[in-house]
Every structure is written in structure tokens, then in C-alpha cells.
Coordinates of C-alpha atoms in Angstrom, one line a residue:
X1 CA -27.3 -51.8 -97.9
X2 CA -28.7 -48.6 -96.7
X3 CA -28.0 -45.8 -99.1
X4 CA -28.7 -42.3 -98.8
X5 CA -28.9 -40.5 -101.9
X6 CA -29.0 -36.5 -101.7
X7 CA -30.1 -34.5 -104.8
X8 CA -29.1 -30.7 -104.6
X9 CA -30.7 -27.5 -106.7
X10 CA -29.6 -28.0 -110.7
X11 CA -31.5 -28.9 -113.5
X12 CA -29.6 -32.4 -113.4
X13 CA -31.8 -33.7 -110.3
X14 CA -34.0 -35.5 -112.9
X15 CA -31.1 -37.8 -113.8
X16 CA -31.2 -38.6 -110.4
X17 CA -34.6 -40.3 -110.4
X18 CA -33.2 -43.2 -112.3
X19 CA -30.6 -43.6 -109.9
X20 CA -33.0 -44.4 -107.3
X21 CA -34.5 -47.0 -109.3
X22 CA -31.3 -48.6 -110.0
X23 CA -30.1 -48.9 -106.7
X24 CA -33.4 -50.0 -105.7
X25 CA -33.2 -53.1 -108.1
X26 CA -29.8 -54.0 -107.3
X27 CA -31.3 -54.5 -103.8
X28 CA -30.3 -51.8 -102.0
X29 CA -32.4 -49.2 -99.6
X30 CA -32.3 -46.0 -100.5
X31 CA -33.7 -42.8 -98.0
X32 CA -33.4 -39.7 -100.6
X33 CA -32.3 -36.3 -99.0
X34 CA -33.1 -33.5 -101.1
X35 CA -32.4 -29.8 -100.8
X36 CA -34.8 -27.2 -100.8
X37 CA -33.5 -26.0 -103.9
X38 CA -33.8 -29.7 -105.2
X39 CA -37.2 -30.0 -104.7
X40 CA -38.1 -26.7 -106.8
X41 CA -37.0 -29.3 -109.8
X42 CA -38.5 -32.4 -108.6
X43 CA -41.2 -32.8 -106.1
X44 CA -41.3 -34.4 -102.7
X45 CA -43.8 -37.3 -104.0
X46 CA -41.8 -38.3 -106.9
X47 CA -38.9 -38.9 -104.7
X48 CA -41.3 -40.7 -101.6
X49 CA -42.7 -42.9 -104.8
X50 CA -39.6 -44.3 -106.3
X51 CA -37.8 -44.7 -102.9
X52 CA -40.5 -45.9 -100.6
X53 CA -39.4 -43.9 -97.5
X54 CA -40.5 -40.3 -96.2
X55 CA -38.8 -37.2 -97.4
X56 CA -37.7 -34.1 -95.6
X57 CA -35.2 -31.5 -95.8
X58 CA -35.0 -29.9 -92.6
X59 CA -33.6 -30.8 -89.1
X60 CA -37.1 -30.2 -87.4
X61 CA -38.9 -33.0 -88.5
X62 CA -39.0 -35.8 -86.3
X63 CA -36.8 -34.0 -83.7
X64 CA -38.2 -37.1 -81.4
X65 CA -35.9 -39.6 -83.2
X66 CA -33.5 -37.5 -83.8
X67 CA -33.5 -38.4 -87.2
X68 CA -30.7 -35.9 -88.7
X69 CA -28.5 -37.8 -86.9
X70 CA -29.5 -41.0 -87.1
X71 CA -30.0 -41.1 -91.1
X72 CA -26.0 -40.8 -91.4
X73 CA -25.3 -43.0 -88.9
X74 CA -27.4 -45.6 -90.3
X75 CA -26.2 -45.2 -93.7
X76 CA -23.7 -47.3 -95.4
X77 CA -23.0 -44.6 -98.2
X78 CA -23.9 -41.4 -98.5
X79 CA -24.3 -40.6 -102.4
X80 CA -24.9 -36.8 -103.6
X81 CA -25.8 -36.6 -107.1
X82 CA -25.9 -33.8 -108.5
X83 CA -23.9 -32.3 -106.0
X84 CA -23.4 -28.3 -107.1
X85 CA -20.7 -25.9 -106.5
X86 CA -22.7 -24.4 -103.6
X87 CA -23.3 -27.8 -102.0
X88 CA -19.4 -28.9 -102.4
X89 CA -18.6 -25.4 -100.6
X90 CA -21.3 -25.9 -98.0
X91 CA -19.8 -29.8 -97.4
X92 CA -16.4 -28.2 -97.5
X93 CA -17.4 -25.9 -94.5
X94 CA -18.5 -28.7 -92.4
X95 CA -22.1 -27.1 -92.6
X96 CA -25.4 -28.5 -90.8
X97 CA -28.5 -26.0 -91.8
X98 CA -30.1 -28.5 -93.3
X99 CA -30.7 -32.7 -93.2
X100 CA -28.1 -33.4 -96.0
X101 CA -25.4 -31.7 -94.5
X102 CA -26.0 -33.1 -91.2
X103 CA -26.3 -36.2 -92.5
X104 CA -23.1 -35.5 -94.4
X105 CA -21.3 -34.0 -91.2
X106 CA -22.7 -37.8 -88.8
X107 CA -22.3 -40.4 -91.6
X108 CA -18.9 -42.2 -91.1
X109 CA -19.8 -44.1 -94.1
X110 CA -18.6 -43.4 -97.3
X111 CA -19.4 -40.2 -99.3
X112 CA -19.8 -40.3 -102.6
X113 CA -20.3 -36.7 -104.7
X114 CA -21.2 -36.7 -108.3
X115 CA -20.9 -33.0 -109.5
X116 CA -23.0 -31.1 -111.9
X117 CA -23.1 -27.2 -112.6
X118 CA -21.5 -25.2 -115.6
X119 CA -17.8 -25.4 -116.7
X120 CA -16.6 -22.4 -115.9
X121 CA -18.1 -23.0 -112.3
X122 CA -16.3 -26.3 -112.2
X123 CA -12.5 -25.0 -112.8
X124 CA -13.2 -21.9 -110.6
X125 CA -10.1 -21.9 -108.2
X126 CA -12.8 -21.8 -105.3
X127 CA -14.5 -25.5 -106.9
X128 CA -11.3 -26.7 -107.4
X129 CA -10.1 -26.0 -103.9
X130 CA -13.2 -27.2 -102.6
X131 CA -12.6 -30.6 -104.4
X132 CA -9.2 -30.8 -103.6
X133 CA -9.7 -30.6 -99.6
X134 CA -12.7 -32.8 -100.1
X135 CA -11.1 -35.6 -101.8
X136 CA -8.1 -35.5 -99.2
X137 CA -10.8 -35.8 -96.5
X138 CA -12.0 -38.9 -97.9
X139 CA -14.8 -38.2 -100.2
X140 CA -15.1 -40.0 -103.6
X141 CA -15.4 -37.8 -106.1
X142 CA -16.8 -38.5 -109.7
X143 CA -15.2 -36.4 -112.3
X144 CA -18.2 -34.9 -114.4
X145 CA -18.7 -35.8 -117.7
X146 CA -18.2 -33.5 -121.0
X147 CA -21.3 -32.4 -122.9
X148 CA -25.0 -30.2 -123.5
X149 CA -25.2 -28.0 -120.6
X150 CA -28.4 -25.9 -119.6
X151 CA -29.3 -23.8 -122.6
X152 CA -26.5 -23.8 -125.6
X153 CA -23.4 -24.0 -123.0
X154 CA -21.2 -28.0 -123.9
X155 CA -18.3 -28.6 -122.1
X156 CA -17.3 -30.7 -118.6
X157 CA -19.5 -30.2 -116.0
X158 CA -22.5 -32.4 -117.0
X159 CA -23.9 -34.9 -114.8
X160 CA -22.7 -38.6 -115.6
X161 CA -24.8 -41.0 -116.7
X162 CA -27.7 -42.8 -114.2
X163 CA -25.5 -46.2 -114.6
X164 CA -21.9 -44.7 -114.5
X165 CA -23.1 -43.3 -111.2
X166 CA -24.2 -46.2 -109.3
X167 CA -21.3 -48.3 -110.7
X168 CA -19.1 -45.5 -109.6
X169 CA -20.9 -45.7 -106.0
X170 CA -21.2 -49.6 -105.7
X171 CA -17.5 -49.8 -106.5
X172 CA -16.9 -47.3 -103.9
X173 CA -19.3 -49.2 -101.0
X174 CA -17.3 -52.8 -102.3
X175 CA -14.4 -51.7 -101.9
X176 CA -15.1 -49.8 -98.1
X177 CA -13.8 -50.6 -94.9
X178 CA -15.1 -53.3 -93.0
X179 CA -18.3 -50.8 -91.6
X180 CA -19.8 -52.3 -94.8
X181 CA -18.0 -55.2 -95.5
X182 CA -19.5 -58.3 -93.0
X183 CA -16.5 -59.8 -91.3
X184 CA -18.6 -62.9 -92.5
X185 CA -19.1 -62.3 -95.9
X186 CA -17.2 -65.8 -96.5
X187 CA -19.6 -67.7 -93.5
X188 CA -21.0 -69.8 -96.7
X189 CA -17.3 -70.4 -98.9
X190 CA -17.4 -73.3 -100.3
X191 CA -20.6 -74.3 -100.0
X192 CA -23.3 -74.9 -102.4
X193 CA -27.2 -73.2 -101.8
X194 CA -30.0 -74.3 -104.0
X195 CA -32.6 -71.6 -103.6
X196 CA -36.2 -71.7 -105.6
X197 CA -38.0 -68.3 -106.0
X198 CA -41.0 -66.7 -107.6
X199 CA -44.5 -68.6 -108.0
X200 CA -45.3 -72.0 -110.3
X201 CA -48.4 -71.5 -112.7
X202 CA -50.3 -74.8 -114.0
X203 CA -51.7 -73.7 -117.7
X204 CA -55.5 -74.0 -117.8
X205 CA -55.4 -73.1 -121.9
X206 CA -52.4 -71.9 -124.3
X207 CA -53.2 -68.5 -122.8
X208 CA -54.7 -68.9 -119.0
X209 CA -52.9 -70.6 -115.9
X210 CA -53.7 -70.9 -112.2
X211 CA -51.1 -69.1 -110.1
X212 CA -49.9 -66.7 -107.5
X213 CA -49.0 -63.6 -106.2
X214 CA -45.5 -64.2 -105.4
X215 CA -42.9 -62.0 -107.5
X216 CA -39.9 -63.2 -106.7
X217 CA -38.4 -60.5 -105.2
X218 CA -37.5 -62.4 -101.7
X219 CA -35.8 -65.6 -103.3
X220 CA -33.4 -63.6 -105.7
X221 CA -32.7 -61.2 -102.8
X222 CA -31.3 -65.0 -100.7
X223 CA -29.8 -65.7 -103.8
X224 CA -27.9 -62.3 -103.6
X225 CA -27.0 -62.6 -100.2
X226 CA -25.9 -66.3 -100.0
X227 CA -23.4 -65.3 -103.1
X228 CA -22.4 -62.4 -101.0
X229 CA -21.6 -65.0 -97.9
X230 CA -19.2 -66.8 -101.0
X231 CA -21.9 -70.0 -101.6
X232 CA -22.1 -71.4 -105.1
X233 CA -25.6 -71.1 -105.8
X234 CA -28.5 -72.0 -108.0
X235 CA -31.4 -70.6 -107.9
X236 CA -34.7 -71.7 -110.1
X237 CA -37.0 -69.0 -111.0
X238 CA -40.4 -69.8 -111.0
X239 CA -41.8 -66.6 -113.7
X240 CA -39.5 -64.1 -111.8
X241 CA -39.4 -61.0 -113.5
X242 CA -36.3 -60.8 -115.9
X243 CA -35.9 -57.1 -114.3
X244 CA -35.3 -58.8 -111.2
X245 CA -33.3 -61.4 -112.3
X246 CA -31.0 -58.9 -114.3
X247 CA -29.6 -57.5 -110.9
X248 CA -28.7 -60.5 -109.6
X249 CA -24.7 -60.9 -109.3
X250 CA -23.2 -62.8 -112.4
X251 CA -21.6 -66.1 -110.6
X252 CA -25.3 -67.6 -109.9
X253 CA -26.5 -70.0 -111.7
X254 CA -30.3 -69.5 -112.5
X255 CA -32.8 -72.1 -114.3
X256 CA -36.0 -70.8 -115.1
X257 CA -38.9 -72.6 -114.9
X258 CA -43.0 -72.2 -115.0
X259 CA -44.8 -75.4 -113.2
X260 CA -44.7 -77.3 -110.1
X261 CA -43.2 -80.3 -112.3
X262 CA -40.6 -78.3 -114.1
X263 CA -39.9 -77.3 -110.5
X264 CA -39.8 -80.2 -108.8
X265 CA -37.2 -82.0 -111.4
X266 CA -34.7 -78.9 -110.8
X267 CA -35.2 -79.1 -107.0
X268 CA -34.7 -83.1 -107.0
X269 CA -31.9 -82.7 -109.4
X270 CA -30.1 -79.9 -107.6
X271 CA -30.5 -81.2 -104.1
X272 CA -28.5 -83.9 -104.5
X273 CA -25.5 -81.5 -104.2
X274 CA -26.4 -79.1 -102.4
X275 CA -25.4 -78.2 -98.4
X276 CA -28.6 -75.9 -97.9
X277 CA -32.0 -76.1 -100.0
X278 CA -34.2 -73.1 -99.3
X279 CA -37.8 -73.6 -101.0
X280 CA -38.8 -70.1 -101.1
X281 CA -41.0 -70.3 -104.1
X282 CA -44.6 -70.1 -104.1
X283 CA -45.7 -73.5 -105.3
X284 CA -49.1 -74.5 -106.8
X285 CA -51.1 -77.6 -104.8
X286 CA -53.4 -77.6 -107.6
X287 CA -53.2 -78.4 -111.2
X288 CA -55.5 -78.7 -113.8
X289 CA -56.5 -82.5 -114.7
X290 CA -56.5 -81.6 -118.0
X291 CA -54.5 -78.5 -120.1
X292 CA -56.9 -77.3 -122.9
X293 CA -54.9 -77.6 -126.7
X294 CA -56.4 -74.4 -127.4
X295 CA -57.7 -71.1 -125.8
X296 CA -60.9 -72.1 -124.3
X297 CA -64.6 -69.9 -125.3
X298 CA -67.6 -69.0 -123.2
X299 CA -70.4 -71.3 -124.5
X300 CA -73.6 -69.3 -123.6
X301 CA -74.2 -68.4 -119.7
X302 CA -73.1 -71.1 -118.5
X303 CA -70.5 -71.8 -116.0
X304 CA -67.3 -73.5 -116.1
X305 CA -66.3 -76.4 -114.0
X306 CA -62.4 -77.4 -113.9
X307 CA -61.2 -80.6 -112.2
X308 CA -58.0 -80.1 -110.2
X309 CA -55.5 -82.8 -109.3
X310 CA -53.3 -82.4 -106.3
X311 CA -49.6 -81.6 -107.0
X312 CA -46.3 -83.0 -105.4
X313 CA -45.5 -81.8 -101.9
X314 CA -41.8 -80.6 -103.2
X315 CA -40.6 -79.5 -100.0
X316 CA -41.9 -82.7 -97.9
X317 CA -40.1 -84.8 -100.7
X318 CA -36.8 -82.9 -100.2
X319 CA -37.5 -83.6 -96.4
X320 CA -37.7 -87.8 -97.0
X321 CA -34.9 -87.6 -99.4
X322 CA -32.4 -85.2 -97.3
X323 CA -28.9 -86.5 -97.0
X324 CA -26.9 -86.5 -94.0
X325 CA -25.9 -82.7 -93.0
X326 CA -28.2 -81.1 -95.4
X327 CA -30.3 -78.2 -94.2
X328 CA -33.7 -77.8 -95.6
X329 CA -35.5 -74.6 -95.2
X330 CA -39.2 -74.3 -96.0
X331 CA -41.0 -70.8 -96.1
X332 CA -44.8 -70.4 -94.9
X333 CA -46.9 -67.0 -96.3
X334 CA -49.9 -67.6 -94.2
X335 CA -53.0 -65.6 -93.9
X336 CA -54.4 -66.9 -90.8
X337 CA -57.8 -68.3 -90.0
X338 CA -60.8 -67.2 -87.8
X339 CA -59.9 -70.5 -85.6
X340 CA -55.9 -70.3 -85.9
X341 CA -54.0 -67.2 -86.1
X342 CA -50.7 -66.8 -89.1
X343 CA -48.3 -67.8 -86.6
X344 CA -49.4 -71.1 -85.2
X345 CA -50.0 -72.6 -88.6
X346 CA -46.7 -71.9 -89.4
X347 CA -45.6 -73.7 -86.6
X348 CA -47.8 -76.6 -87.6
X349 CA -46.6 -76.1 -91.0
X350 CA -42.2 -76.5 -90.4
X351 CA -43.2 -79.7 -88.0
X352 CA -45.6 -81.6 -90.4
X353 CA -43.5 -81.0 -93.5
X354 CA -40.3 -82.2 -91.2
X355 CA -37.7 -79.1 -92.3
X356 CA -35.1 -77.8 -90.2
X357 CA -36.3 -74.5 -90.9
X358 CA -39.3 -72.4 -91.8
X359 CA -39.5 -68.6 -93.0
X360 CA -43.0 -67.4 -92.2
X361 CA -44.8 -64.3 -93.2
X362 CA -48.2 -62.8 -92.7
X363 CA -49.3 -62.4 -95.8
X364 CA -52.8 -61.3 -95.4
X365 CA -54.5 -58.1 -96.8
X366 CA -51.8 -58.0 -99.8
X367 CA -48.9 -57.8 -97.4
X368 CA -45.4 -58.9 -98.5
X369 CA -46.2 -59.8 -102.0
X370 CA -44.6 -57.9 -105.0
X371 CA -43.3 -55.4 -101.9
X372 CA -40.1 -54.5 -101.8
X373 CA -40.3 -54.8 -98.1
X374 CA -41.2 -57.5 -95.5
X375 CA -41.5 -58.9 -92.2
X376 CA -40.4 -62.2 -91.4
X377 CA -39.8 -65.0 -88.6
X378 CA -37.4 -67.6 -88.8
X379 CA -38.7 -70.9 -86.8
X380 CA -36.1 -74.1 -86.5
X381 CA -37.3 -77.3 -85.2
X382 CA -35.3 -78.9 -82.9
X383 CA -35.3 -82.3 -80.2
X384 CA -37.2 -80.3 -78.1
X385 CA -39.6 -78.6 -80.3
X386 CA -40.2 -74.8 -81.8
X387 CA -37.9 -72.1 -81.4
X388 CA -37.3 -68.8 -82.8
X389 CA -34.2 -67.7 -84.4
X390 CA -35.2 -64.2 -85.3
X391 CA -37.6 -61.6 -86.6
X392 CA -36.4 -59.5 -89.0
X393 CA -38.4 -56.3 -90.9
X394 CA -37.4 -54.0 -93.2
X395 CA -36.2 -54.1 -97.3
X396 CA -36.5 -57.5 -98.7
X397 CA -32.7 -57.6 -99.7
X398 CA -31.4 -56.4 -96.0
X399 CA -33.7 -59.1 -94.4
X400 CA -32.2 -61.5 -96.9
X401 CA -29.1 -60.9 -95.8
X402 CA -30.3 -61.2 -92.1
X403 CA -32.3 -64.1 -92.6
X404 CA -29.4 -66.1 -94.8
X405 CA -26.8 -65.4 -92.1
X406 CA -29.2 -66.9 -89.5
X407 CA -29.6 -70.1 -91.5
X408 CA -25.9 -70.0 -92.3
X409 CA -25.1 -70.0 -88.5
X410 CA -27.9 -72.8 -87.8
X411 CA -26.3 -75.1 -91.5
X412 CA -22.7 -75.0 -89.1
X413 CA -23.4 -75.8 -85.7

């Protein structure tokens, strides 16, 4: 989802760092709008960092795109935290000086406001009325929390928790109209999705392995989205960071693994079930011949030759094995040759390994991997040859969705 989080002016702003990062691993985009006044307590880079995405206050920049509009149009949920008393007023007012508010005043998503200032600011009769016609406008409002204050001041007014925030919001955004609930969230009910992420490693030594770039990051975000279309689904991480797997939802299944062969007995295991089989891991095509018992030592200058022995094609296996109605879709990170560009060897790739489908990405000069973003183009073979079913760019997690509701259509027709 596309989140816009804006910070105003009060020493709370620093809280909302950590709610960036939080939404950001639960797979969400988030464009950070900060005040002015916000940006006297945290900086402009720090917010760009965490985020990913340019940051501006004003409703000069970019005048081309017209991007104070477009940011709340594109939004779905606007999210203000720490909102203070001069920003609910300003809201309130229908204001549109600066980006937040404009955003505020175009968004017809929902608006979530999370306020911070002193108590007796927060039970002045203007705050209250200001929260009172806010909240039977539509806007979600968070009661603050009761506690330390700037300088020796306690009492309600203090900015909620990082986590009590974006569980507040998330409810909020589940529980929206259906702007951000997909008409086809149940495209994939009762159907069951086997999905393999992250990137194998073949031990060389007790403490060494041969491996790959691959994080992860775009097989749990499929995982995410096929739950969110109402699949059952298993998904076997290959060394995918627990961080990521922690923000998956709770109903799928996950069985972590480290090499190809590990690998391939889940994916033969679990394809027998399932409807759709997306291979979205990184796997190895070399192995040691031999796994040293123990850490391995330099012996003088010289050199050190390994012998490597092929491993399993897992994906063309699926392929020979694949019942009647299954859908099988491979994924392709190619860097291109001199002689044949990224593209066409992905087309050579989805026909010689036989799948109905192939995910490919340009990967060259460190694109895509560990990034929380992507670009991607979905290839089906059919009776007649190649075609395209889409190209899709952007977060990892809203590509997912994208990319699992174009194999979803393809699994049904």
C-alpha cells in the first residue's frame, strides 16, 4: 500500500522514524511529508534514508507533476504522527500552505492523526473542538498516551508508542472502504500457493558457503500478497532474513531451509498439493564435490582449487512432474551478455525450462537485489509462443501484489 506519513513540529518527530521502518517492513511504501517545523527536529536526509523517496514541504516543487495533488490522491492512508495542536487546527480549517495539508485536503483515503503536544494543550476547549469536528469528518484519531512530557511536565498528551501507531493505522487501512480493499482480495480462496524465496548456499567448510545475492525480500512479499488474495500458502525460505520473515502475515506456513537439496525435497514435497508453484528463490547450480569437516587454512601462497558438481534443475523437475491444472512459475534475474541482451535470455530461459510462467529482472550492476524496490516482466508461454502479461515497477510488496494477481488471473482461465 502507499502510505503517506506526515511528521509536524514537536519534539515527538523522532518517534516517528521507527514508524517508517515499521511500515516499511510490513511491506508497505511510505512518502514522508514533513513540516517545516518538523524538519528543525529531524532532517530532510534522515527521513529520504529510511523511506527511500524524495522529501519536500512546499507546494513549489515539482509544480510540473503537480505533485501536491497527486501525493493524496495516490495515497491509500494518510498517517500524521505527531500531529500537534497547530496542525489539528490548520486540518480543521481545511488549510493548503503547505504539501501536508494539501495532501490532507486531495487524499480521499483514510486519515489517520496521532496527537502529541502538552496536556493542558490537549483539553484546551479549542483542541478539543478541533478533534471533535475532525473525528465527525472522518478522521481516525489515536487518543494520546499518558506519560514524560518535554522537560518535567507527565500527564496525557505523549506520543504513542512506534508499534501502537502502525497497528492503530493498519487496522484503520484493513478495515477501509473498498478504495483499499481489492474487490479481488479472494481471486485465490481456496487455493493452495507454494512459493520458495531467498537464495540456497552449498557449505564449502563449517564456516564458508558458495551463494548469492538474493535476500528474500521479493518471495515473502508473493507470499504476502497471495495470503492477501485468501491462498493457503507455504513458503520455503532459503536464509531469508528473520526481520523479513517476522512481517509476514501469521496464517503462512514457512519452512526454512539453506541448500539446493533441502530445497528441492520441500518443493517436491509441497508441489504435490499445490494449484500454483512460484520458484522465486535464487538457487545454486553449483555445489561443492566435497564439504570440508572443518574450517579449511591457507597453506603457504598457494592457491585453492574446488571441484564443483552440478545441482538439480528444481524448477525443470517441477515442470516434468506438474499435474494436470497446476501453474508453475519460474523467475529469471539475468544480467545480459555482450551477444544477448537480459530480455531475450529470459525468453530462452521460460521456454527451455517448459513453465507456464517466468518473472524476469535485470539484475545487472546490483539492481533489484536486497532493494526494496524492482522492476519486473511477467512472460507466459503459450501454443503460439512468448507473450507478455505485464511490466510492473515500483516497491517490491506493491509489484507483488501486481505480479500475483496477474498469475492468479492466468492459474483461472
Amino acid at each position: 500500500m502507499n502510505i503517506v506519513l506526515g511528521v509536524t513540529g514537536g519534539i515527538a518527530a523522532y518517534k516517528a522514524a521507527h514508524v517508517v521502518r515499521l511500515l516499511k517492513e510490513a511491506g508497505h511504501s511510505v512518502r514522508v511529508v514533513p513540516t517545516e517545523s518538523a524538519l528543525r527536529f529531524v532532517g530532510a536526509p534522515t527521513w529520504e534514508a529510511l523511506s527511500g523517496q524524495p522529501v519536500q514541504t512546499d507546494v513549489f516543487t515539482r509544480v510540473e507533476e503537480v505533485e501536491h495533488v497527486l501525493i493524496g490522491q495516490q495515497a491509500d492512508l494518510v498517517l500524521i504522527a505527531p500531529a500537534t495542536a497547530d496542525s489539528l487546527a490548520r486540518i480543521r480549517a481545511g488549510m493548503a500552505d503547505d504539501l501536508l495539508t494539501a495532501t490532507v485536503l486531495t487524499t480521499t483515503a483514510p486519515v489517520v492523526v496521532a496527537p502529541a503536544m502538552h496536556t493542558e494543550m490537549w483539553f484546551n476547549p479549542a483542541t478539543v473542538d478541533n478533534v471533535a469536528v475532525l473525528r465527525a469528518r472522518g478522521v481516525h484519531v489515536l487518543e494520546p498516551a499518558s506519560g514524560r512530557l518535554t522537560g518535567a511536565d507527565s500527564g496525557p498528551g505523549r506520543l504513542p508508542e512506534p508499534q501502537d501507531i502502525v497497528d492503530f493505522a493498519l487496522s484503520v487501512l484493513r478495515e477501509a472502504s473498498p478504495r483499499t480493499d481489492r474487490s479481488d482480495s479472494g481471486l485465490l480462496a481456496g487455493r493452495r500457493v507454494f512459493i520458495s524465496a531467498g537464495g540456497t548456499r552449498e557449505p564449502l567448510d563449517p564456516v564458508r558457503f558458495l551463494g548469492n545475492r538474493s535476500s528474500g525480500k521479493q518471495g515473502a512479499a508473493l507470499a504476502a500478497a497471495a495470503h492477501r488474495f485468501g491462498a493457503e500458502v507455504v513458503l520455503a525460505a532459503a536464509n531469508v532474513d528473520s526481520a523479513i520473515l517476522e512481517t509476514l502475515p501469521s496464517g503462512i506456513d514457512i519452512r526454512e531451509v539453506e541448500t539446493t537439496a533441502q530445497l528441492e525435497s520441500v518443493c517436491r514435497e509441497q508441489a504435490a498439493e499445490a494449484d500454483i508453484v512460484i520458484m522465486a528463490a535464487a538457487v545454486s547450480d553449483y555445489r561443492p564435490a566435497q564439504a570440508a569437516g572443518h574450517k579449511m587454512k591457507k597453506d603457504g601462497d598457494a592457491g585453492l582449487t574446488i571441484e564443483l558438481v552440478q545441482n538439480p534443475d528444481i524448477l525443470a523437475g517441477l515442470v516434468a512432474d506438474r499435474r494436470e491444472g497446476q501453474t508453475i512459475v519460474g523467475f529469471a534475474a539475468e544480467t545480459g551478455s555482450p551477444e544477448t541482451p537480459a530480455d531475450e535470455l529470459a525468453r530462452q530461459k521460460i521456454v527451455r525450462k517448459g513453465c507456464d510462467i517466468l518473472v524476469f529482472n535485470d539484475v545487472s550492476d546490483g539492481k533489484t537485489f536486497g532493494h526494496d524496490t524492482t522492476h519486473v516482466e511477467v512472460l507466459a508461454l503459450t501454443g503460439t509462443g512468448v507473450v507478455g502479461l505485464g511490466v510492473f515497477t515500483g516497491e517490491k510488496a506493491d509489484v507483488s501484489v501486481s505480479v500475483m494477481e496477474t498469475i492468479a488471473k492466468h492459474a483461472v482461465e
